[in-house]
Short mmCIF file of C-alpha atoms in Angstrom, two decimals:
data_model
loop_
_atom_site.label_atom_id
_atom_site.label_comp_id
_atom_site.label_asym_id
_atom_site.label_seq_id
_atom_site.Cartn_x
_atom_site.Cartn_y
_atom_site.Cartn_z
CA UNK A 8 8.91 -16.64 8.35
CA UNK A 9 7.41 -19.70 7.57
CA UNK A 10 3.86 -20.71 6.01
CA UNK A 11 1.50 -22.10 8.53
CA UNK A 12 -2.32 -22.80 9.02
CA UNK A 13 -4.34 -19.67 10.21
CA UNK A 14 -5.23 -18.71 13.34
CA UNK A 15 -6.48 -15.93 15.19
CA UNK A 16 -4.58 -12.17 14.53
CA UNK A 17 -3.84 -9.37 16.88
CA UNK A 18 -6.58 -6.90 17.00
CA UNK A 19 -5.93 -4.39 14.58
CA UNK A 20 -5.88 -0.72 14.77
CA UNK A 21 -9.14 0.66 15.80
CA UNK A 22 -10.50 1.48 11.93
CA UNK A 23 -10.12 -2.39 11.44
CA UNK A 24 -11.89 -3.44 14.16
CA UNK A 25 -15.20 -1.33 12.52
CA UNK A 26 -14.90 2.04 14.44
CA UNK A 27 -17.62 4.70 12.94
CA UNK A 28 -15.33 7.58 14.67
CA UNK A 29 -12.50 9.19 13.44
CA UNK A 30 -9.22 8.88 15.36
CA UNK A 31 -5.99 9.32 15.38
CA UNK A 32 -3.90 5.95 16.50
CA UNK A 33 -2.36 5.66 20.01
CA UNK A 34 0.70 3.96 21.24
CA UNK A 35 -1.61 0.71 21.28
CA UNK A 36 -2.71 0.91 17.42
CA UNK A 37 1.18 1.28 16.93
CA UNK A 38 1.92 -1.68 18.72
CA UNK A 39 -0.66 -3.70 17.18
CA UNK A 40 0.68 -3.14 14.07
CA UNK A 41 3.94 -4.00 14.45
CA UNK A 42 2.53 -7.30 16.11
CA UNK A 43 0.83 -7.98 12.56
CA UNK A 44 4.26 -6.92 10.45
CA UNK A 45 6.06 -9.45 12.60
CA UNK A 46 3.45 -12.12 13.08
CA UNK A 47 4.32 -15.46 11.54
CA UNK A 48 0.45 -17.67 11.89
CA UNK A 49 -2.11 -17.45 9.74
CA UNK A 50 0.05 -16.23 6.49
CA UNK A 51 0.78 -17.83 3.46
CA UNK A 52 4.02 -17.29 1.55
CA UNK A 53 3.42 -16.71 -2.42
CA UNK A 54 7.06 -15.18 -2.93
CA UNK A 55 10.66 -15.24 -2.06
CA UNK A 56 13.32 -14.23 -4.13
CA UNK A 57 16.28 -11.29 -4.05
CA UNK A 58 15.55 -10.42 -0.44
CA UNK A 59 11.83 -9.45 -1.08
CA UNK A 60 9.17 -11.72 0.56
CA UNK A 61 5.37 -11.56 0.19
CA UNK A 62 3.17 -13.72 1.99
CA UNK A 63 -0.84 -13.28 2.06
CA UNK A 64 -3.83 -13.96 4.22
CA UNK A 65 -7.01 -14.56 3.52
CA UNK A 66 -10.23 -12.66 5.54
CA UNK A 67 -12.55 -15.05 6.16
CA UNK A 68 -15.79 -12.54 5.76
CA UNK A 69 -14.65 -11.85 2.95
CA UNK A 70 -12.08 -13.33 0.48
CA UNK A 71 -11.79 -10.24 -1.14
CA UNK A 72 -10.42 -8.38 1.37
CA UNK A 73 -7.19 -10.06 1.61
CA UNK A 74 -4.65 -8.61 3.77
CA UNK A 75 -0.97 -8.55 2.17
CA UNK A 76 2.75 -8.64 3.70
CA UNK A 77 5.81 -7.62 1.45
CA UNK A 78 8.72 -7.96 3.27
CA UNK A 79 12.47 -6.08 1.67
CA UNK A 80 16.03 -6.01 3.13
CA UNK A 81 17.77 -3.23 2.48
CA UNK A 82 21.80 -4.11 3.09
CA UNK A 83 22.80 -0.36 2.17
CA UNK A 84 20.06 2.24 3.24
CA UNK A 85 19.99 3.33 6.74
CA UNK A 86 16.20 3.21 8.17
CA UNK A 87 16.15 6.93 8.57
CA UNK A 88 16.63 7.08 4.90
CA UNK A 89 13.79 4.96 3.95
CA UNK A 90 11.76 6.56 6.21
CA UNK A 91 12.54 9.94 4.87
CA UNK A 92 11.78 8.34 1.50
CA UNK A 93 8.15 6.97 2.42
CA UNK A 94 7.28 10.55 3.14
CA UNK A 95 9.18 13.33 1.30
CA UNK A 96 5.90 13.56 -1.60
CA UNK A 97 8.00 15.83 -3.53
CA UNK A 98 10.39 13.22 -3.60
CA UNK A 99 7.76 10.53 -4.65
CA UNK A 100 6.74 12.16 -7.66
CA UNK A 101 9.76 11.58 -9.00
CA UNK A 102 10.62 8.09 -8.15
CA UNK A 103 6.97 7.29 -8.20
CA UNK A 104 5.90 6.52 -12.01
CA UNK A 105 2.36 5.24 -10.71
CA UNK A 106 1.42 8.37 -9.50
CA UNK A 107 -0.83 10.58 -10.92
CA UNK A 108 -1.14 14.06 -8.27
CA UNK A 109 -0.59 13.65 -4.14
CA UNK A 110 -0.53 15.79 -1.75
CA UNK A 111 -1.40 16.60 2.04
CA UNK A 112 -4.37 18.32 2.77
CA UNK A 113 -4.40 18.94 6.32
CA UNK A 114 -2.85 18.73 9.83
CA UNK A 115 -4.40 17.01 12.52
CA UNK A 116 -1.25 16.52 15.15
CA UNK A 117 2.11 16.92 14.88
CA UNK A 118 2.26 13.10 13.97
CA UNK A 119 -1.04 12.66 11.67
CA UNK A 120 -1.95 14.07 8.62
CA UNK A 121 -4.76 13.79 6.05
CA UNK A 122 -3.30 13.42 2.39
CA UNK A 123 -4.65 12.32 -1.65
CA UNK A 124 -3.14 9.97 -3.61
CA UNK A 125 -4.23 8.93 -6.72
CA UNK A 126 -2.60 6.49 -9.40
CA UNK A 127 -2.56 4.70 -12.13
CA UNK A 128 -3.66 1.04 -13.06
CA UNK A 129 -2.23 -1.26 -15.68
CA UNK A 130 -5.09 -1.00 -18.47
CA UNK A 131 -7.48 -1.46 -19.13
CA UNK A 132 -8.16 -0.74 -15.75
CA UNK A 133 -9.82 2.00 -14.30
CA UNK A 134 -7.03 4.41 -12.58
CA UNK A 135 -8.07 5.03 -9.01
CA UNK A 136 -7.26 7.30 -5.94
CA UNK A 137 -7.75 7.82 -1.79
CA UNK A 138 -7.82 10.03 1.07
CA UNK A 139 -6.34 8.54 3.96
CA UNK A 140 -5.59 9.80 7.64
CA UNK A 141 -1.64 9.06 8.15
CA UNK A 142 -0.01 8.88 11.02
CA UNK A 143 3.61 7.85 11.87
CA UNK A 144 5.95 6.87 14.69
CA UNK A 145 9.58 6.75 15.31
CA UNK A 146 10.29 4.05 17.74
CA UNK A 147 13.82 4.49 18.66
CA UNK A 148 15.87 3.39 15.32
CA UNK A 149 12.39 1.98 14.06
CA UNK A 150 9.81 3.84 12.58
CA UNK A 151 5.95 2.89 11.67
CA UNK A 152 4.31 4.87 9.19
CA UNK A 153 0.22 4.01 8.88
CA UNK A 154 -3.00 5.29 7.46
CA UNK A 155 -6.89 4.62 6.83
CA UNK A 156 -9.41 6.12 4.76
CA UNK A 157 -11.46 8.90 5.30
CA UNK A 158 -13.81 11.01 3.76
CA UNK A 159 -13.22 14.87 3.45
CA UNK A 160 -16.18 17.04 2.61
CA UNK A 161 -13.75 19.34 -0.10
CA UNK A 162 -12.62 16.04 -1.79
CA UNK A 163 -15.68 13.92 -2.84
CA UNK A 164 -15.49 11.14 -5.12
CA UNK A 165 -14.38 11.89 -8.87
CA UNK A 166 -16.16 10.65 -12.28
CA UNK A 167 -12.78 9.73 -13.74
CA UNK A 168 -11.26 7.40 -11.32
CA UNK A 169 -12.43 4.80 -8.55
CA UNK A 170 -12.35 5.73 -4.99
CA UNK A 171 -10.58 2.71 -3.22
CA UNK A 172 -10.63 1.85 0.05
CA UNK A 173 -7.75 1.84 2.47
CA UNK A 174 -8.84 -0.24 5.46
CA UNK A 175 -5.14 -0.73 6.93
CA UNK A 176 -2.24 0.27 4.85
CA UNK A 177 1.36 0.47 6.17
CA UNK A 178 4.81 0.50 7.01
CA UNK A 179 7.14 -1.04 9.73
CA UNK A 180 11.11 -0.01 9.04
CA UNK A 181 13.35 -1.67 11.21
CA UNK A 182 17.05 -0.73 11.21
CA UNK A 183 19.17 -3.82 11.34
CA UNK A 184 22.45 -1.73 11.94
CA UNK A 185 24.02 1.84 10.97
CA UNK A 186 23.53 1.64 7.33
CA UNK A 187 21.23 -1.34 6.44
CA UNK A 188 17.07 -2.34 7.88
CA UNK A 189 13.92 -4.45 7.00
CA UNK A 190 11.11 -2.67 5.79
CA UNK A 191 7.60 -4.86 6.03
CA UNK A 192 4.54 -3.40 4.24
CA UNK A 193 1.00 -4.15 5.38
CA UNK A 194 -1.66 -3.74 3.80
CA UNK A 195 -5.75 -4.33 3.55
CA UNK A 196 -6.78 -2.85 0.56
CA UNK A 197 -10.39 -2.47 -1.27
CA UNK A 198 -9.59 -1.71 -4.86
CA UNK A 199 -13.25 -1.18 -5.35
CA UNK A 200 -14.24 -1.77 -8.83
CA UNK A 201 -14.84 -5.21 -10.02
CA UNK A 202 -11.41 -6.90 -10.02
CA UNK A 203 -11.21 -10.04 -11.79
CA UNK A 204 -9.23 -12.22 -9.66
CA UNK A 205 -6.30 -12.58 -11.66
CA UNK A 206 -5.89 -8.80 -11.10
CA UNK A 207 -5.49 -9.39 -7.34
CA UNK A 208 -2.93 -12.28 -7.71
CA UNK A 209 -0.97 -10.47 -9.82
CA UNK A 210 -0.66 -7.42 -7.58
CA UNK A 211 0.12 -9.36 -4.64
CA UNK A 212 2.63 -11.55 -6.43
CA UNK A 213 3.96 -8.90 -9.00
CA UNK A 214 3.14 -5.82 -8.55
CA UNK A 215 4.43 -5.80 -4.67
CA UNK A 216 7.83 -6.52 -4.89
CA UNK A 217 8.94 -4.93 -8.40
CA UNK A 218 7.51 -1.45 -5.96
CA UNK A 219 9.42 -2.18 -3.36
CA UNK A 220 12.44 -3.14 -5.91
CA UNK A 221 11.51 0.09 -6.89
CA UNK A 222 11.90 2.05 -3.52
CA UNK A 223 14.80 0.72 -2.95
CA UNK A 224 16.63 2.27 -5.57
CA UNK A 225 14.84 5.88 -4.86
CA UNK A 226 16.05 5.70 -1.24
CA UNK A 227 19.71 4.57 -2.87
CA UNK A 228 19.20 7.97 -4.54
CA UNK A 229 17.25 10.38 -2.47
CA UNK A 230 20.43 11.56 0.10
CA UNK A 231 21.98 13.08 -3.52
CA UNK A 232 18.66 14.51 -4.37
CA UNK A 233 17.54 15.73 -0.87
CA UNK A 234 21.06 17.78 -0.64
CA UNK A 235 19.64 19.68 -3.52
CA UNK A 236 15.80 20.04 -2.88
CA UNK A 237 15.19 21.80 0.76
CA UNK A 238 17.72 19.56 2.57
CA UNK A 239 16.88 20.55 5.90
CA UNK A 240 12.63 20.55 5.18
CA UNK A 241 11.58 17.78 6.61
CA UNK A 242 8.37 18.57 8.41
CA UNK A 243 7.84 14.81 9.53
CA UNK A 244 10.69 15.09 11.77
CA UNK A 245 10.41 18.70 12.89
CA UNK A 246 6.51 19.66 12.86
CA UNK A 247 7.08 23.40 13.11
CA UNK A 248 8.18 23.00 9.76
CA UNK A 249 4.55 21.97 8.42
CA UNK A 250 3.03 25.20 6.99
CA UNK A 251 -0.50 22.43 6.52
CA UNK A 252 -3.51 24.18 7.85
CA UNK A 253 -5.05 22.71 11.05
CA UNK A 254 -8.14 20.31 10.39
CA UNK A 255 -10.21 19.24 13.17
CA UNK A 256 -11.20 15.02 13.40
CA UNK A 257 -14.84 16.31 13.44
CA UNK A 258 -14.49 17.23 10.30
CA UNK A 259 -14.01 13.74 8.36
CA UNK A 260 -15.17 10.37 8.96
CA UNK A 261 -14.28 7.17 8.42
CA UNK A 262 -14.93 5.86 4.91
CA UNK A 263 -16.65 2.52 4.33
CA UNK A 264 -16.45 0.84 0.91
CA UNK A 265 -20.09 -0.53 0.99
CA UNK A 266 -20.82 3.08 0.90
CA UNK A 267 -18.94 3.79 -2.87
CA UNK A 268 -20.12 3.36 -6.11
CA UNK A 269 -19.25 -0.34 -7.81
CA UNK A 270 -17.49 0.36 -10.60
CA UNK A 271 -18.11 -2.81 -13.03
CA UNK A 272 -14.65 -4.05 -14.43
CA UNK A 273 -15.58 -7.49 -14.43
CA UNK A 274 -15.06 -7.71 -18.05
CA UNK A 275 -11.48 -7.21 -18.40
CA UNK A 276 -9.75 -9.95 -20.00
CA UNK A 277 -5.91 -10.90 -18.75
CA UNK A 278 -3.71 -10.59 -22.02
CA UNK A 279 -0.82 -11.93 -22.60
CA UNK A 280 1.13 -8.61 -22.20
CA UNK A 281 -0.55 -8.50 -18.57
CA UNK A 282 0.61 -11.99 -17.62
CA UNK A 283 4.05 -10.85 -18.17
CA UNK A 284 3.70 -7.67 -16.43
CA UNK A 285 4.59 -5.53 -19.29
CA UNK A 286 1.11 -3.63 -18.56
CA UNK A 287 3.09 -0.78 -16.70
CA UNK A 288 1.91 0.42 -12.93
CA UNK A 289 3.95 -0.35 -10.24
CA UNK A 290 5.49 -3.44 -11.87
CA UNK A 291 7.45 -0.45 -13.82
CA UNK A 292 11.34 -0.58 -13.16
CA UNK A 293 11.64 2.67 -15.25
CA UNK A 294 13.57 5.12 -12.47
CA UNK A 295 15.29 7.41 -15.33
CA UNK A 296 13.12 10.71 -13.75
CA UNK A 297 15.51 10.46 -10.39
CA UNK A 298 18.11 11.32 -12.33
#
């Protein structure tokens, strides 16, 4: 993929586009977003190196919003594995240093679900978290996994950490052959808060691929580990597995950033330990719990 000058992108899936209603993505939002993972206009490459490329694109409205691409090749884990990886949360607790609790919350079809995640932030940076609707698609020996946020009445807002805002956030995993793929990650992310823009360079030029450095060597380890945790749960793949209580789409709706607290971190300073990336968060390559 090559840098070029922008131009117009696919439409999105429908929470991009400004949708007030909650839905669960069709075949078309699917396809949409693989256009985007494999689109080449209108993105600008800001790293390349070991097989991990990230490339980013600017939204005109507003700068802020910047969408992000972080492309990985994985030459010895089979696409099934990653995709196992992306959603085993048991699993991700282990691998995952960043995160603080997860879990789902609900079912809403046997390919969408409504989760929390919550993590930490390099300080001194306010940690944050999200409810998102997920939903997910095998596509022959591809897969798409994708999600938005929501709001759920039982799960409000918390005083201690910053509700972000997931306006498209996701993965395309494309197997390039028996044992190896691609995996792109998407994402259009409010952080909320008041990032100083250092923060958002870093975590598009940093923080992206030392996490998907990261994933790569969970999914290197997660066949070993799966044999001994529940090796044949895997409610993604067989939904009559999912023991998640039923939740109806009535029930949430979409969540809009403009509608959260701002929480003021305009003040932070960037230290020399943060320029280096020693601040912790994702940019972590600690993976001594998998063992």
């Amino acid at each position: 993929m090559e840098q070029s000058a922008a131009s117009p992108e696919p439409p999105g899936p429908r929470p991009v586009l400004g949708r007030d209603s909650v839905q669960v993505p069709d075949d078309q939002d699917f396809r949409s977003f693989r256009s985007e993972c494999e689109a080449e206009a209108g993105w600008n490459l800001t790293y390349s190196k070991a097989g991990v490329s990230v490339w980013v694109q600017a939204v005109e409205m507003d700068r802020t919003l910047h969408k992000i691409k972080c492309r990985m090749e994985c030459r010895d884990v089979p696409a099934e594995t990653l995709y196992d990886v992306l959603h085993d949360i048991e699993y991700r607790k282990k691998w995952d240093s960043n995160v603080i609790e997860t879990f789902d919350i609900a079912r809403l079809t046997v390919n969408a679900d409504v989760g929390y995640y919550s993590w930490r932030c390099p300080k001194p940076l306010k940690n944050r978290d999200v409810i998102t609707l997920r939903s997910w698609l095998p596509m022959g020996t591809d897969y798409i996994i994708m999600n938005y946020s929501v709001k759920h009445p039982k799960y409000p807002p918390r005083k201690d950490l910053v509700r972000a805002v997931s306006i498209q956030t996701g993965y395309l995993i494309q197997s390039t052959g028996p044992k190896s793929c691609v995996i792109t990650y998407l994402a259009q992310v409010d952080p909320k808060g008041s990032l100083p823009k250092w923060v958002v360079n870093k975590s598009s030029q940093f923080l992206a691929p030392k996490a998907m450095k990261k994933m790569y060597k969970a999914c290197v380890k997660y066949p070993e580990w799966k044999q001994k945790h529940q090796p044949h749960f895997k409610p993604w793949l067989h939904p009559e597995q999912s023991s998640l209580p039923s939740l109806a789409l009535s029930e949430l709706s979409v969540q809009h950033a403009d509608s959260l607290e701002n929480i003021d971190e305009s003040s932070v300073a960037e230290s020399r330990e943060d320029r280096t990336g020693s601040a912790g968060g994702e940019g972590s390559d600690d993976d001594t719990s998998l063992t």
